[in-house]
Amino acid sequence: MDLKLTGKRALVTGSSAGTGAYIAKTLAREGAYVIVHGRNQDRTRAIADEIYSEGGKVAVVIGDLSTIQGAEQIAQDARAAFGGVDVLINNAGLIGYYETWDDVNAENWAEMYDGVVLVIVRLVNALQSHMETLSWGRIINIASAQSLQPFAMMPDYAAAKCAVLNLTKSLSKRFDCTGITVNIVSPGIIVTDRIKQRMTEAAAKEGRSTQWEEIEQYVLTNELDNPTGRLARPEDVANLVTFLSSPLADYINGTNIRVDGGSILSI
């Protein structure tokens, strides 16, 4: 299937590692001109080099989304890379740790909201006028299954991701009849290197096996059961994001699509 992404210019925030890197690579394989973003220059350029080695069109933008000035500079550099931005994937953001409600103080809540919600707001504000002049565009925000079905742990993270659902619906109405669609992808637990490391450390601390297959089975049995029988892989998310970025997804707008293996029980 031709996704008609050839020549579409896509900025993927937080794409120097993990799921963001998979998204950037998958978009490039479909012919998109990809702008890889990160804060660490070496890691970000390494992903760009991988894309380039496969024949992809790629540019690098380094910057911090935690300030308005940083977001505006990222937007400016991204527009300059290929003459514009058609697709914005808001993947960058803080990740939750395994804290309980009692472990998280007011400052942690504020930091999480800033690092999950305001990083999106700043960049959308910096790019929205430009994207409207193109009369076509995609904004895809990466949320979490926890936004709908939170754990007892990481309450600040789950609440911030829930706010992303709300702002995405609002944005889809803000861009009414402009040709720009705004959607959400809400994954379950994604098996990235960072997540594997954290789960392995938690298993060791609790005296459980540190073999990954046993860790994954423990999580499925005790924390996140689903009828698919495994946790999410980065490519599961990347494939959906790539489709939503394409002209073939023109009539999908203001929608939250879960990539959770069926773990959320609600219809």
PDB file of C-alpha atoms in Angstrom, residues 115-261:
ATOM      1  CA  GLY A 115       7.090  17.903  30.786  1.00  0.00           C
ATOM      2  CA  VAL A 116       4.090  16.103  29.278  1.00  0.00           C
ATOM      3  CA  VAL A 117       1.503  18.757  28.422  1.00  0.00           C
ATOM      4  CA  LEU A 118       3.256  22.098  28.014  1.00  0.00           C
ATOM      5  CA  VAL A 119       5.984  20.657  25.778  1.00  0.00           C
ATOM      6  CA  ILE A 120       3.179  19.969  23.288  1.00  0.00           C
ATOM      7  CA  VAL A 121       1.485  23.328  23.798  1.00  0.00           C
ATOM      8  CA  ARG A 122       4.685  25.303  23.233  1.00  0.00           C
ATOM      9  CA  LEU A 123       5.566  23.562  19.981  1.00  0.00           C
ATOM     10  CA  VAL A 124       2.039  23.634  18.563  1.00  0.00           C
ATOM     11  CA  ASN A 125       1.875  27.358  19.324  1.00  0.00           C
ATOM     12  CA  ALA A 126       5.180  27.842  17.524  1.00  0.00           C
ATOM     13  CA  LEU A 127       4.101  25.909  14.410  1.00  0.00           C
ATOM     14  CA  GLN A 128       0.352  26.408  14.073  1.00  0.00           C
ATOM     15  CA  SER A 129       0.393  29.557  11.908  1.00  0.00           C
ATOM     16  CA  HIS A 130       2.911  27.991   9.550  1.00  0.00           C
ATOM     17  CA  MET A 131       0.976  24.737   9.276  1.00  0.00           C
ATOM     18  CA  GLU A 132      -2.273  26.576   8.551  1.00  0.00           C
ATOM     19  CA  THR A 133      -0.697  28.253   5.519  1.00  0.00           C
ATOM     20  CA  LEU A 134      -0.089  24.782   4.031  1.00  0.00           C
ATOM     21  CA  SER A 135      -3.807  23.851   4.135  1.00  0.00           C
ATOM     22  CA  TRP A 136      -2.878  20.267   5.013  1.00  0.00           C
ATOM     23  CA  GLY A 137      -1.215  18.752   8.014  1.00  0.00           C
ATOM     24  CA  ARG A 138      -1.071  16.173  10.737  1.00  0.00           C
ATOM     25  CA  ILE A 139      -0.513  16.566  14.464  1.00  0.00           C
ATOM     26  CA  ILE A 140      -0.222  13.304  16.389  1.00  0.00           C
ATOM     27  CA  ASN A 141       0.233  13.328  20.146  1.00  0.00           C
ATOM     28  CA  ILE A 142       1.591  10.286  21.945  1.00  0.00           C
ATOM     29  CA  ALA A 143      -0.358   9.706  25.155  1.00  0.00           C
ATOM     30  CA  SER A 144      -0.686   6.501  27.186  1.00  0.00           C
ATOM     31  CA  ALA A 145      -3.193   3.804  28.022  1.00  0.00           C
ATOM     32  CA  GLN A 146      -2.818   5.081  31.588  1.00  0.00           C
ATOM     33  CA  SER A 147      -4.698   8.206  30.550  1.00  0.00           C
ATOM     34  CA  LEU A 148      -7.816   6.008  30.488  1.00  0.00           C
ATOM     35  CA  GLN A 149      -6.967   3.264  32.969  1.00  0.00           C
ATOM     36  CA  PRO A 150      -4.387   4.487  35.503  1.00  0.00           C
ATOM     37  CA  PHE A 151      -2.356   2.318  37.821  1.00  0.00           C
ATOM     38  CA  ALA A 152      -2.035   2.999  41.527  1.00  0.00           C
ATOM     39  CA  MET A 153       1.525   4.035  40.661  1.00  0.00           C
ATOM     40  CA  MET A 154       2.597   7.112  38.671  1.00  0.00           C
ATOM     41  CA  PRO A 155      -0.524   9.215  39.343  1.00  0.00           C
ATOM     42  CA  ASP A 156       1.126  12.426  38.113  1.00  0.00           C
ATOM     43  CA  TYR A 157       2.088  10.801  34.804  1.00  0.00           C
ATOM     44  CA  ALA A 158      -1.353   9.302  34.188  1.00  0.00           C
ATOM     45  CA  ALA A 159      -3.118  12.574  34.967  1.00  0.00           C
ATOM     46  CA  ALA A 160      -0.823  14.555  32.666  1.00  0.00           C
ATOM     47  CA  LYS A 161      -1.378  12.085  29.827  1.00  0.00           C
ATOM     48  CA  CYS A 162      -5.128  12.396  30.386  1.00  0.00           C
ATOM     49  CA  ALA A 163      -4.755  16.142  29.855  1.00  0.00           C
ATOM     50  CA  VAL A 164      -3.158  15.355  26.481  1.00  0.00           C
ATOM     51  CA  LEU A 165      -6.407  13.642  25.451  1.00  0.00           C
ATOM     52  CA  ASN A 166      -8.365  16.758  26.292  1.00  0.00           C
ATOM     53  CA  LEU A 167      -6.044  19.201  24.547  1.00  0.00           C
ATOM     54  CA  THR A 168      -5.968  17.000  21.445  1.00  0.00           C
ATOM     55  CA  LYS A 169      -9.748  17.074  21.105  1.00  0.00           C
ATOM     56  CA  SER A 170      -9.655  20.839  21.607  1.00  0.00           C
ATOM     57  CA  LEU A 171      -6.936  21.227  18.958  1.00  0.00           C
ATOM     58  CA  SER A 172      -8.909  19.189  16.448  1.00  0.00           C
ATOM     59  CA  LYS A 173     -11.688  21.767  16.816  1.00  0.00           C
ATOM     60  CA  ARG A 174      -9.229  24.669  16.699  1.00  0.00           C
ATOM     61  CA  PHE A 175      -8.057  23.454  13.272  1.00  0.00           C
ATOM     62  CA  ASP A 176     -11.615  22.955  12.038  1.00  0.00           C
ATOM     63  CA  CYS A 177     -11.769  22.835   8.206  1.00  0.00           C
ATOM     64  CA  THR A 178      -8.084  23.759   7.775  1.00  0.00           C
ATOM     65  CA  GLY A 179      -6.960  20.409   6.365  1.00  0.00           C
ATOM     66  CA  ILE A 180      -5.047  19.719   9.591  1.00  0.00           C
ATOM     67  CA  THR A 181      -6.102  16.706  11.645  1.00  0.00           C
ATOM     68  CA  VAL A 182      -5.113  16.115  15.261  1.00  0.00           C
ATOM     69  CA  ASN A 183      -5.125  12.646  16.800  1.00  0.00           C
ATOM     70  CA  ILE A 184      -3.780  10.689  19.746  1.00  0.00           C
ATOM     71  CA  VAL A 185      -2.037   7.348  19.971  1.00  0.00           C
ATOM     72  CA  SER A 186      -2.237   5.780  23.437  1.00  0.00           C
ATOM     73  CA  PRO A 187       0.135   2.835  23.868  1.00  0.00           C
ATOM     74  CA  GLY A 188       0.301   0.380  26.696  1.00  0.00           C
ATOM     75  CA  ILE A 189       3.718  -0.415  28.146  1.00  0.00           C
ATOM     76  CA  ILE A 190       6.221  -0.196  25.282  1.00  0.00           C
ATOM     77  CA  VAL A 191       9.276  -2.413  25.525  1.00  0.00           C
ATOM     78  CA  THR A 192      12.058   0.088  24.901  1.00  0.00           C
ATOM     79  CA  ASP A 193      15.599  -0.256  26.236  1.00  0.00           C
ATOM     80  CA  ARG A 194      14.798   2.220  29.015  1.00  0.00           C
ATOM     81  CA  ILE A 195      11.658   0.367  30.092  1.00  0.00           C
ATOM     82  CA  LYS A 196      13.459  -2.979  30.045  1.00  0.00           C
ATOM     83  CA  GLN A 197      16.185  -1.532  32.244  1.00  0.00           C
ATOM     84  CA  ARG A 198      13.695  -0.125  34.759  1.00  0.00           C
ATOM     85  CA  MET A 199      11.694  -3.332  34.905  1.00  0.00           C
ATOM     86  CA  THR A 200      14.849  -5.389  35.305  1.00  0.00           C
ATOM     87  CA  GLU A 201      16.007  -3.164  38.162  1.00  0.00           C
ATOM     88  CA  ALA A 202      12.590  -3.463  39.823  1.00  0.00           C
ATOM     89  CA  ALA A 203      12.665  -7.254  39.466  1.00  0.00           C
ATOM     90  CA  ALA A 204      16.119  -7.453  41.031  1.00  0.00           C
ATOM     91  CA  LYS A 205      15.036  -5.201  43.895  1.00  0.00           C
ATOM     92  CA  GLU A 206      12.040  -7.451  44.568  1.00  0.00           C
ATOM     93  CA  GLY A 207      14.109 -10.635  44.345  1.00  0.00           C
ATOM     94  CA  ARG A 208      12.463 -11.846  41.131  1.00  0.00           C
ATOM     95  CA  SER A 209      14.108 -13.276  38.036  1.00  0.00           C
ATOM     96  CA  THR A 210      15.885 -10.742  35.844  1.00  0.00           C
ATOM     97  CA  GLN A 211      15.370 -12.792  32.666  1.00  0.00           C
ATOM     98  CA  TRP A 212      13.352 -10.595  30.333  1.00  0.00           C
ATOM     99  CA  GLU A 213      10.884 -13.305  29.266  1.00  0.00           C
ATOM    100  CA  GLU A 214       9.998 -13.922  32.913  1.00  0.00           C
ATOM    101  CA  ILE A 215       9.771 -10.204  33.671  1.00  0.00           C
ATOM    102  CA  GLU A 216       7.362  -9.674  30.783  1.00  0.00           C
ATOM    103  CA  GLN A 217       5.224 -12.590  31.898  1.00  0.00           C
ATOM    104  CA  TYR A 218       5.168 -11.252  35.462  1.00  0.00           C
ATOM    105  CA  VAL A 219       3.959  -7.859  34.222  1.00  0.00           C
ATOM    106  CA  LEU A 220       1.260  -9.476  32.079  1.00  0.00           C
ATOM    107  CA  THR A 221       0.079 -11.625  34.965  1.00  0.00           C
ATOM    108  CA  ASN A 222       0.196  -9.069  37.756  1.00  0.00           C
ATOM    109  CA  GLU A 223       0.021  -5.586  36.248  1.00  0.00           C
ATOM    110  CA  LEU A 224      -1.191  -5.365  32.658  1.00  0.00           C
ATOM    111  CA  ASP A 225      -2.993  -8.450  31.447  1.00  0.00           C
ATOM    112  CA  ASN A 226      -4.155  -8.333  27.834  1.00  0.00           C
ATOM    113  CA  PRO A 227      -5.616 -10.837  25.351  1.00  0.00           C
ATOM    114  CA  THR A 228      -2.721 -10.348  22.936  1.00  0.00           C
ATOM    115  CA  GLY A 229      -0.350 -11.955  25.433  1.00  0.00           C
ATOM    116  CA  ARG A 230       2.601  -9.591  25.153  1.00  0.00           C
ATOM    117  CA  LEU A 231       3.654  -6.014  25.805  1.00  0.00           C
ATOM    118  CA  ALA A 232       3.844  -3.412  23.044  1.00  0.00           C
ATOM    119  CA  ARG A 233       6.899  -3.091  20.830  1.00  0.00           C
ATOM    120  CA  PRO A 234       7.997   0.294  19.450  1.00  0.00           C
ATOM    121  CA  GLU A 235       7.146  -0.781  15.912  1.00  0.00           C
ATOM    122  CA  ASP A 236       3.517  -1.381  16.946  1.00  0.00           C
ATOM    123  CA  VAL A 237       3.228   2.313  17.725  1.00  0.00           C
ATOM    124  CA  ALA A 238       5.378   3.483  14.813  1.00  0.00           C
ATOM    125  CA  ASN A 239       3.261   1.670  12.234  1.00  0.00           C
ATOM    126  CA  LEU A 240       0.037   3.281  13.446  1.00  0.00           C
ATOM    127  CA  VAL A 241       1.581   6.742  13.733  1.00  0.00           C
ATOM    128  CA  THR A 242       2.895   6.455  10.182  1.00  0.00           C
ATOM    129  CA  PHE A 243      -0.559   5.601   8.843  1.00  0.00           C
ATOM    130  CA  LEU A 244      -2.173   8.476  10.765  1.00  0.00           C
ATOM    131  CA  SER A 245       0.465  10.798   9.292  1.00  0.00           C
ATOM    132  CA  SER A 246      -0.595   9.919   5.769  1.00  0.00           C
ATOM    133  CA  PRO A 247      -3.237  11.348   3.418  1.00  0.00           C
ATOM    134  CA  LEU A 248      -5.007   7.990   3.710  1.00  0.00           C
ATOM    135  CA  ALA A 249      -6.052   9.015   7.240  1.00  0.00           C
ATOM    136  CA  ASP A 250      -7.806  12.211   6.118  1.00  0.00           C
ATOM    137  CA  TYR A 251     -11.098  11.352   7.836  1.00  0.00           C
ATOM    138  CA  ILE A 252      -9.617  10.385  11.202  1.00  0.00           C
ATOM    139  CA  ASN A 253      -9.662  13.444  13.431  1.00  0.00           C
ATOM    140  CA  GLY A 254      -9.875  14.172  17.161  1.00  0.00           C
ATOM    141  CA  THR A 255      -9.573  10.469  17.864  1.00  0.00           C
ATOM    142  CA  ASN A 256      -7.711   8.491  20.515  1.00  0.00           C
ATOM    143  CA  ILE A 257      -6.473   5.151  19.180  1.00  0.00           C
ATOM    144  CA  ARG A 258      -5.236   2.660  21.757  1.00  0.00           C
ATOM    145  CA  VAL A 259      -2.283   0.379  21.062  1.00  0.00           C
ATOM    146  CA  ASP A 260      -2.558  -1.650  24.241  1.00  0.00           C
ATOM    147  CA  GLY A 261      -3.122  -5.236  23.125  1.00  0.00           C
TER     148      GLY A 261
END
